[in-house]
Structures are given as C-alpha cells and as structure tokens.
JSON list of C-alpha atoms in Angstrom, two decimals:
[
{"chain": "A", "resi": 4, "resn": "PHE", "atom": "CA", "xyz": [0.09, 0.09, -0.25]},
{"chain": "A", "resi": 5, "resn": "VAL", "atom": "CA", "xyz": [2.90, 2.61, 1.09]},
{"chain": "A", "resi": 6, "resn": "GLN", "atom": "CA", "xyz": [4.75, 1.62, -2.24]},
{"chain": "A", "resi": 7, "resn": "LEU", "atom": "CA", "xyz": [1.06, 2.36, -4.41]},
{"chain": "A", "resi": 8, "resn": "LEU", "atom": "CA", "xyz": [1.35, 5.82, -2.76]},
{"chain": "A", "resi": 9, "resn": "ARG", "atom": "CA", "xyz": [4.67, 6.51, -3.43]},
{"chain": "A", "resi": 10, "resn": "ASP", "atom": "CA", "xyz": [4.23, 5.46, -6.97]},
{"chain": "A", "resi": 11, "resn": "ASN", "atom": "CA", "xyz": [1.27, 8.19, -7.07]},
{"chain": "A", "resi": 12, "resn": "ASP", "atom": "CA", "xyz": [3.86, 10.89, -5.80]},
{"chain": "A", "resi": 13, "resn": "VAL", "atom": "CA", "xyz": [2.22, 10.58, -2.06]},
{"chain": "A", "resi": 14, "resn": "GLU", "atom": "CA", "xyz": [5.28, 10.33, 0.38]},
{"chain": "A", "resi": 15, "resn": "ALA", "atom": "CA", "xyz": [3.63, 7.98, 2.76]},
{"chain": "A", "resi": 16, "resn": "SER", "atom": "CA", "xyz": [5.75, 5.64, 5.00]},
{"chain": "A", "resi": 17, "resn": "VAL", "atom": "CA", "xyz": [5.41, 2.75, 7.83]},
{"chain": "A", "resi": 18, "resn": "HIS", "atom": "CA", "xyz": [5.61, 5.13, 10.68]},
{"chain": "A", "resi": 19, "resn": "PHE", "atom": "CA", "xyz": [6.20, 2.57, 13.71]},
{"chain": "A", "resi": 20, "resn": "SER", "atom": "CA", "xyz": [8.28, -0.02, 12.13]},
{"chain": "A", "resi": 21, "resn": "PRO", "atom": "CA", "xyz": [9.68, -1.60, 14.15]},
{"chain": "A", "resi": 22, "resn": "ALA", "atom": "CA", "xyz": [7.66, -1.27, 16.93]},
{"chain": "A", "resi": 23, "resn": "ALA", "atom": "CA", "xyz": [9.05, 0.66, 20.13]},
{"chain": "A", "resi": 24, "resn": "HIS", "atom": "CA", "xyz": [9.84, -2.02, 22.20]},
{"chain": "A", "resi": 25, "resn": "GLN", "atom": "CA", "xyz": [11.80, -3.79, 19.72]},
{"chain": "A", "resi": 26, "resn": "SER", "atom": "CA", "xyz": [14.39, -1.10, 19.20]},
{"chain": "A", "resi": 27, "resn": "THR", "atom": "CA", "xyz": [18.16, -1.86, 20.64]},
{"chain": "A", "resi": 28, "resn": "PHE", "atom": "CA", "xyz": [17.40, -0.05, 23.93]},
{"chain": "A", "resi": 29, "resn": "TYR", "atom": "CA", "xyz": [14.00, -1.98, 24.67]},
{"chain": "A", "resi": 30, "resn": "LYS", "atom": "CA", "xyz": [15.10, -5.43, 23.06]},
{"chain": "A", "resi": 31, "resn": "ASN", "atom": "CA", "xyz": [16.61, -6.81, 26.25]},
{"chain": "A", "resi": 32, "resn": "LYS", "atom": "CA", "xyz": [13.47, -5.99, 28.33]},
{"chain": "A", "resi": 33, "resn": "PHE", "atom": "CA", "xyz": [10.93, -7.61, 26.38]},
{"chain": "A", "resi": 34, "resn": "LYS", "atom": "CA", "xyz": [10.44, -11.16, 24.96]},
{"chain": "A", "resi": 35, "resn": "HIS", "atom": "CA", "xyz": [9.91, -11.86, 21.37]},
{"chain": "A", "resi": 36, "resn": "ASN", "atom": "CA", "xyz": [6.14, -11.75, 20.69]},
{"chain": "A", "resi": 37, "resn": "GLN", "atom": "CA", "xyz": [5.34, -10.39, 24.04]},
{"chain": "A", "resi": 38, "resn": "LEU", "atom": "CA", "xyz": [3.10, -7.75, 22.21]},
{"chain": "A", "resi": 39, "resn": "PRO", "atom": "CA", "xyz": [2.04, -9.15, 19.30]},
{"chain": "A", "resi": 40, "resn": "ILE", "atom": "CA", "xyz": [-0.65, -7.03, 18.36]},
{"chain": "A", "resi": 41, "resn": "THR", "atom": "CA", "xyz": [1.87, -3.96, 18.84]},
{"chain": "A", "resi": 42, "resn": "GLU", "atom": "CA", "xyz": [4.02, -5.76, 16.64]},
{"chain": "A", "resi": 43, "resn": "LYS", "atom": "CA", "xyz": [1.48, -6.30, 13.95]},
{"chain": "A", "resi": 44, "resn": "LEU", "atom": "CA", "xyz": [0.26, -2.60, 13.97]},
{"chain": "A", "resi": 45, "resn": "SER", "atom": "CA", "xyz": [3.92, -1.30, 13.72]},
{"chain": "A", "resi": 46, "resn": "ASP", "atom": "CA", "xyz": [4.15, -3.09, 10.03]},
{"chain": "A", "resi": 47, "resn": "ILE", "atom": "CA", "xyz": [0.28, -1.74, 9.14]},
{"chain": "A", "resi": 48, "resn": "ILE", "atom": "CA", "xyz": [0.00, 2.19, 10.45]},
{"chain": "A", "resi": 49, "resn": "VAL", "atom": "CA", "xyz": [0.40, 4.28, 7.36]},
{"chain": "A", "resi": 50, "resn": "THR", "atom": "CA", "xyz": [1.87, 7.85, 7.56]},
{"chain": "A", "resi": 51, "resn": "LEU", "atom": "CA", "xyz": [0.48, 10.21, 5.75]},
{"chain": "A", "resi": 52, "resn": "PRO", "atom": "CA", "xyz": [1.95, 13.56, 4.61]},
{"chain": "A", "resi": 53, "resn": "ILE", "atom": "CA", "xyz": [0.00, 16.51, 6.22]},
{"chain": "A", "resi": 54, "resn": "TYR", "atom": "CA", "xyz": [1.03, 19.84, 7.64]},
{"chain": "A", "resi": 55, "resn": "PRO", "atom": "CA", "xyz": [-0.12, 23.33, 7.96]},
{"chain": "A", "resi": 56, "resn": "SER", "atom": "CA", "xyz": [0.60, 24.98, 4.46]},
{"chain": "A", "resi": 57, "resn": "MET", "atom": "CA", "xyz": [-0.47, 21.91, 2.38]},
{"chain": "A", "resi": 58, "resn": "GLU", "atom": "CA", "xyz": [-2.42, 22.90, -0.32]},
{"chain": "A", "resi": 59, "resn": "GLU", "atom": "CA", "xyz": [-6.21, 21.61, -0.89]},
{"chain": "A", "resi": 60, "resn": "LYS", "atom": "CA", "xyz": [-5.46, 20.21, -4.40]},
{"chain": "A", "resi": 61, "resn": "ASP", "atom": "CA", "xyz": [-2.39, 18.07, -2.35]},
{"chain": "A", "resi": 62, "resn": "ILE", "atom": "CA", "xyz": [-4.85, 17.08, 0.24]},
{"chain": "A", "resi": 63, "resn": "LEU", "atom": "CA", "xyz": [-7.20, 15.98, -2.68]},
{"chain": "A", "resi": 64, "resn": "LYS", "atom": "CA", "xyz": [-4.32, 14.41, -4.11]},
{"chain": "A", "resi": 65, "resn": "VAL", "atom": "CA", "xyz": [-3.53, 12.18, -1.13]},
{"chain": "A", "resi": 66, "resn": "ILE", "atom": "CA", "xyz": [-7.24, 11.15, -0.32]},
{"chain": "A", "resi": 67, "resn": "ASP", "atom": "CA", "xyz": [-7.90, 10.20, -3.67]},
{"chain": "A", "resi": 68, "resn": "SER", "atom": "CA", "xyz": [-4.95, 7.98, -3.91]},
{"chain": "A", "resi": 69, "resn": "VAL", "atom": "CA", "xyz": [-5.92, 6.47, -0.72]},
{"chain": "A", "resi": 70, "resn": "LYS", "atom": "CA", "xyz": [-9.25, 5.73, -2.24]},
{"chain": "A", "resi": 71, "resn": "GLN", "atom": "CA", "xyz": [-8.00, 4.48, -5.26]},
{"chain": "A", "resi": 72, "resn": "ASN", "atom": "CA", "xyz": [-5.65, 2.19, -3.75]},
{"chain": "A", "resi": 73, "resn": "LEU", "atom": "CA", "xyz": [-7.85, 0.89, -1.11]},
{"chain": "A", "resi": 74, "resn": "LYS", "atom": "CA", "xyz": [-10.47, 0.58, -3.64]},
{"chain": "A", "resi": 75, "resn": "ILE", "atom": "CA", "xyz": [-13.06, 2.71, -1.52]}
]
C-alpha cells in the first residue's frame, strides 16, 4: 500500500516499524512476541503527509490516492 501511494507521488511511510519495544534500547526488556498486537500494528500503520501549509490540491491528491489504492 505504501509503495502504491509513493508510486502516485504521495510520500507515505510505515511510521512505527519496528515497534518501539523492538528497538535496541528495549530489546532486552521484552520477550519476542510479548506484544503481538503492537508488533502487527507497527507494520501496518501508515503515515500520510499532512502539514499546515498543505494546499487543497495536495490534500485531494492524497485522498484520491488512498481511495484508489484501498478500492473505496
């Protein structure tokens, strides 16, 4: 999904991959799969571009691209 958005010139990313508890700082504090829902969500939560000076045409481009790629 993220690559499809990028192919349409929408700068999207997976924001929380890896999950915070999988980072170097926490890796010895949590067992593997101790937080399975967090781990699953960390791979699928998408960050979309949004910023105060974003123009309406750019907002509509993001919306259209998301709708097209989700088949909404």
